[in-house]
Short mmCIF file of C-alpha atoms in Angstrom, two decimals:
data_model
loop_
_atom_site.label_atom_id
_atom_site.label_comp_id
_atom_site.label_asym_id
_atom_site.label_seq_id
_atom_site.Cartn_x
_atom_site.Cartn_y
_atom_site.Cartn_z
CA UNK A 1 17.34 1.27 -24.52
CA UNK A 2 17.78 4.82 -23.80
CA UNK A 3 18.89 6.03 -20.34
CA UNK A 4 18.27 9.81 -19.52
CA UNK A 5 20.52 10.89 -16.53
CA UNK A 6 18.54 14.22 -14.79
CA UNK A 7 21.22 16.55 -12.34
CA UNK A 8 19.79 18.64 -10.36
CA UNK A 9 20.80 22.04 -9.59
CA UNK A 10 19.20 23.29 -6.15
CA UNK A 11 19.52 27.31 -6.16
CA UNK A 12 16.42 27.88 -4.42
CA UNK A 13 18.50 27.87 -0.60
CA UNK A 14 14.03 28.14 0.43
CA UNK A 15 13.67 24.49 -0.61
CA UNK A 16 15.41 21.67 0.58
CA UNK A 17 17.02 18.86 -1.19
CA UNK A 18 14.95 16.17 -0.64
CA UNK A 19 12.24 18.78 -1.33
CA UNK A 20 13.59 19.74 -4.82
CA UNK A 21 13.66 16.30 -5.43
CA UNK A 22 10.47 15.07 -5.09
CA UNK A 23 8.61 18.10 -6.80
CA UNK A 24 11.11 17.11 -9.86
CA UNK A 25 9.94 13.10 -9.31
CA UNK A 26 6.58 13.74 -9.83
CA UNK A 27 6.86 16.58 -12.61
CA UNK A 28 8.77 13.44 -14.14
CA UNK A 29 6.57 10.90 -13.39
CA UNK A 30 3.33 12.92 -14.81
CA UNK A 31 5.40 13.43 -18.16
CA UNK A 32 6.28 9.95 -18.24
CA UNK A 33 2.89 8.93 -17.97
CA UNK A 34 1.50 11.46 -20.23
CA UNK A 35 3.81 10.16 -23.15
CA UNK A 36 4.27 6.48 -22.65
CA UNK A 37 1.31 3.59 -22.15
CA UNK A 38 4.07 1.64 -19.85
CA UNK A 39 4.07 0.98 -16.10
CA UNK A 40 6.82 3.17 -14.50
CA UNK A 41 8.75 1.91 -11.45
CA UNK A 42 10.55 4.41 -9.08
CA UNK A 43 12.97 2.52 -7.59
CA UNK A 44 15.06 3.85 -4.13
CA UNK A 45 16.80 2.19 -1.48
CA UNK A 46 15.63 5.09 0.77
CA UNK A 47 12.27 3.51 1.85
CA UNK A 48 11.51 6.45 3.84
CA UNK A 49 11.92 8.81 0.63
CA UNK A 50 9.91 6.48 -0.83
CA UNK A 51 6.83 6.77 1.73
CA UNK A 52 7.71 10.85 1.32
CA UNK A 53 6.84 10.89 -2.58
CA UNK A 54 4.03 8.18 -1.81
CA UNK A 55 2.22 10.85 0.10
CA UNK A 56 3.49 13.66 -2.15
CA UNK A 57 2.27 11.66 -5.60
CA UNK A 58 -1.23 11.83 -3.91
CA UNK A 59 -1.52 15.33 -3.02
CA UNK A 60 0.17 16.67 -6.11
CA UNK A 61 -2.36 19.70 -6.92
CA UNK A 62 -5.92 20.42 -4.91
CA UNK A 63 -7.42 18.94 -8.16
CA UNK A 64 -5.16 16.03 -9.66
CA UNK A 65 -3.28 12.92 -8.34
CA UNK A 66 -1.00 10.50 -9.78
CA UNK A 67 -2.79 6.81 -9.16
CA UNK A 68 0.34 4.42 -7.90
CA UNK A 69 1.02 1.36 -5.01
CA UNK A 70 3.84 1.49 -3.02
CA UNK A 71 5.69 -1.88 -2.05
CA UNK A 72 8.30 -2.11 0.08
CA UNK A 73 10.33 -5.51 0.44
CA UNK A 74 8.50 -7.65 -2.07
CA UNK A 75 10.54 -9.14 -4.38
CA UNK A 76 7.65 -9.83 -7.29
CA UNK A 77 4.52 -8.00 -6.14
CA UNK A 78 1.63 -7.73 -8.65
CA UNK A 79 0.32 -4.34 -9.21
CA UNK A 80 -2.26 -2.66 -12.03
CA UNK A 81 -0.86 1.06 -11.13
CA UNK A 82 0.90 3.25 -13.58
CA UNK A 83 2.90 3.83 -11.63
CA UNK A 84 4.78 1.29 -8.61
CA UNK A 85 7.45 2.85 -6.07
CA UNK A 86 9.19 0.25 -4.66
CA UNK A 87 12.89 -0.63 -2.79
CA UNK A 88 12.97 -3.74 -5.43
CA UNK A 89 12.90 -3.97 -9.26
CA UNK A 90 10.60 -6.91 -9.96
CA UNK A 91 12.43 -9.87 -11.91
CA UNK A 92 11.27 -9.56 -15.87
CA UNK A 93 9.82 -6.13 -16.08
CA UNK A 94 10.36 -4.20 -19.34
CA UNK A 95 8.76 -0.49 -18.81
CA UNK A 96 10.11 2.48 -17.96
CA UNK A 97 12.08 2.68 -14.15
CA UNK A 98 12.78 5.53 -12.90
CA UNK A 99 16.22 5.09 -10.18
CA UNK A 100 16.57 6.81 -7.61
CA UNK A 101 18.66 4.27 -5.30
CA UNK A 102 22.70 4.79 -5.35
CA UNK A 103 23.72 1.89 -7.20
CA UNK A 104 22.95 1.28 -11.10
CA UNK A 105 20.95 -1.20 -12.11
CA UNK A 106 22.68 -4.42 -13.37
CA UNK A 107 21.76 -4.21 -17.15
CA UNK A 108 22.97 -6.56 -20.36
CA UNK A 109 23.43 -4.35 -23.53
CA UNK A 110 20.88 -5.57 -26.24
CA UNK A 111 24.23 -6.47 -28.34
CA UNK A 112 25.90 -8.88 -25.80
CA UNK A 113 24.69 -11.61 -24.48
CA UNK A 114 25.81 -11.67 -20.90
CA UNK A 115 26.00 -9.11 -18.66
CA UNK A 116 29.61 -7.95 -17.94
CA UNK A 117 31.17 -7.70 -14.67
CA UNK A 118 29.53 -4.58 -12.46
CA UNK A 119 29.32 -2.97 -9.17
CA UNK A 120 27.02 -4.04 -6.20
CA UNK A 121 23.66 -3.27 -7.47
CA UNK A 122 20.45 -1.74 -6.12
CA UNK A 123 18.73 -5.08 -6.73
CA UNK A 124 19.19 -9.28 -5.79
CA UNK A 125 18.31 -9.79 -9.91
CA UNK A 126 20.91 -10.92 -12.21
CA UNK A 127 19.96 -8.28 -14.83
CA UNK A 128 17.20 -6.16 -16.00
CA UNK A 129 15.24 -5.19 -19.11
CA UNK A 130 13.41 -1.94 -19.29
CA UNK A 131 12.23 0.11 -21.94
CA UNK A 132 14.08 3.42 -20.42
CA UNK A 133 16.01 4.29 -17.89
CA UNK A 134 15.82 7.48 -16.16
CA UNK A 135 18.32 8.42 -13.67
CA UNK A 136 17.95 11.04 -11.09
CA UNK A 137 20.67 12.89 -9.68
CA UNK A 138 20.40 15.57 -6.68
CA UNK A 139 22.50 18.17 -6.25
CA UNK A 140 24.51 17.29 -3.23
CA UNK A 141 28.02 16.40 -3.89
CA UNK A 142 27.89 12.59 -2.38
CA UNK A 143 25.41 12.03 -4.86
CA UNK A 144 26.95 13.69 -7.47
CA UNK A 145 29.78 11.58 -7.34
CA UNK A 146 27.44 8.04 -6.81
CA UNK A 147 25.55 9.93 -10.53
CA UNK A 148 28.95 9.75 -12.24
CA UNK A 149 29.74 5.95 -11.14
CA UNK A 150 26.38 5.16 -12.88
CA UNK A 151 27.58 6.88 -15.51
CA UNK A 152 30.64 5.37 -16.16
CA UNK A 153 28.96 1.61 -15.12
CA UNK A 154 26.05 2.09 -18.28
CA UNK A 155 28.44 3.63 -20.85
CA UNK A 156 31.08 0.96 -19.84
CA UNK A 157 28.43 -1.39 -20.76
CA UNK A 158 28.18 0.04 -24.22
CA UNK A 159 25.10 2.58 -23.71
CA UNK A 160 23.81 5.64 -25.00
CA UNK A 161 23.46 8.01 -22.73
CA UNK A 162 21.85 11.52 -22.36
CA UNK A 163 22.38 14.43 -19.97
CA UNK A 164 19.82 16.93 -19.03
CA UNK A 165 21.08 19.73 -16.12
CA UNK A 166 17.86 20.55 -14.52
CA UNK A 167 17.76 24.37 -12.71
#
């Protein structure tokens, strides 16, 4: 599995945070689903972000949307969107998630076969599956330092990762 850890860089002091992240969410999402047949999950434990980048994904330009469902507090929702954004990662799905909530995902290296000891987790599941993993981190310096937990929790684990600064 390959997991893709994005930093943000804010140096646009006209754009909030929260604004900076969103625009780079759906720039992601768009390329995600422009290169890859799989469903994409956002996942955040910030259901109000969540609702933000609902409305956000639907008025992307004056001519284009990106077609999604949001679901909030259901464990195992059924959904045939591209893309879902959701507070819960649903148990046995194997696309590509996109995290944007402050704990990593509780995931079991394809060469071991039980999942080592790990933090609290975003999620109530045991472990998880998905094709890819892309981690989003903003700029601020709370989350900087939640982005390099993650980062330490999935390489512990045995995993490649990659790093991408984003300006």
């Amino acid at each position: 599995m390959q997991i893709s850890f994005y930093v943000l860089n804010n140096n646009n002091s006209k754009v909030s945070e929260t604004d900076a992240l969103l625009d780079f969410v759906c720039r992601l999402t768009q390329t995600v689903l422009e290169k890859s047949e799989q469903t994409l999950i956002i996942l955040d434990d910030n259901t109000n972000r969540l609702n933000q980048l609902d409305k956000q994904l639907w008025d992307l330009s004056a001519t284009s949307f990106l077609p999604h469902d949001l679901i909030i507090n259901k464990k195992n929702a059924d959904s045939i969107a591209p893309v879902i954004l959701t507070d819960t990662l649903p148990n046995g799905f194997d696309g590509v998630v996109l995290n944007l909530a402050s704990s990593p995902l509780n995931l079991v290296h394809p060469n071991t076969k039980a999942s080592q000891p790990a933090e609290p987790t975003s999620n109530d599941n045991p472990t998880h599956h998905p094709s890819r993993l892309l981690e989003i981190i903003p700029a601020d310096s709370e989350q900087k330092e939640k982005g390099r937990a993650k980062y330490k929790h999935y390489q512990s684990l045995g995993f490649k990762l990659d790093y991408f600064p984003i300006k």
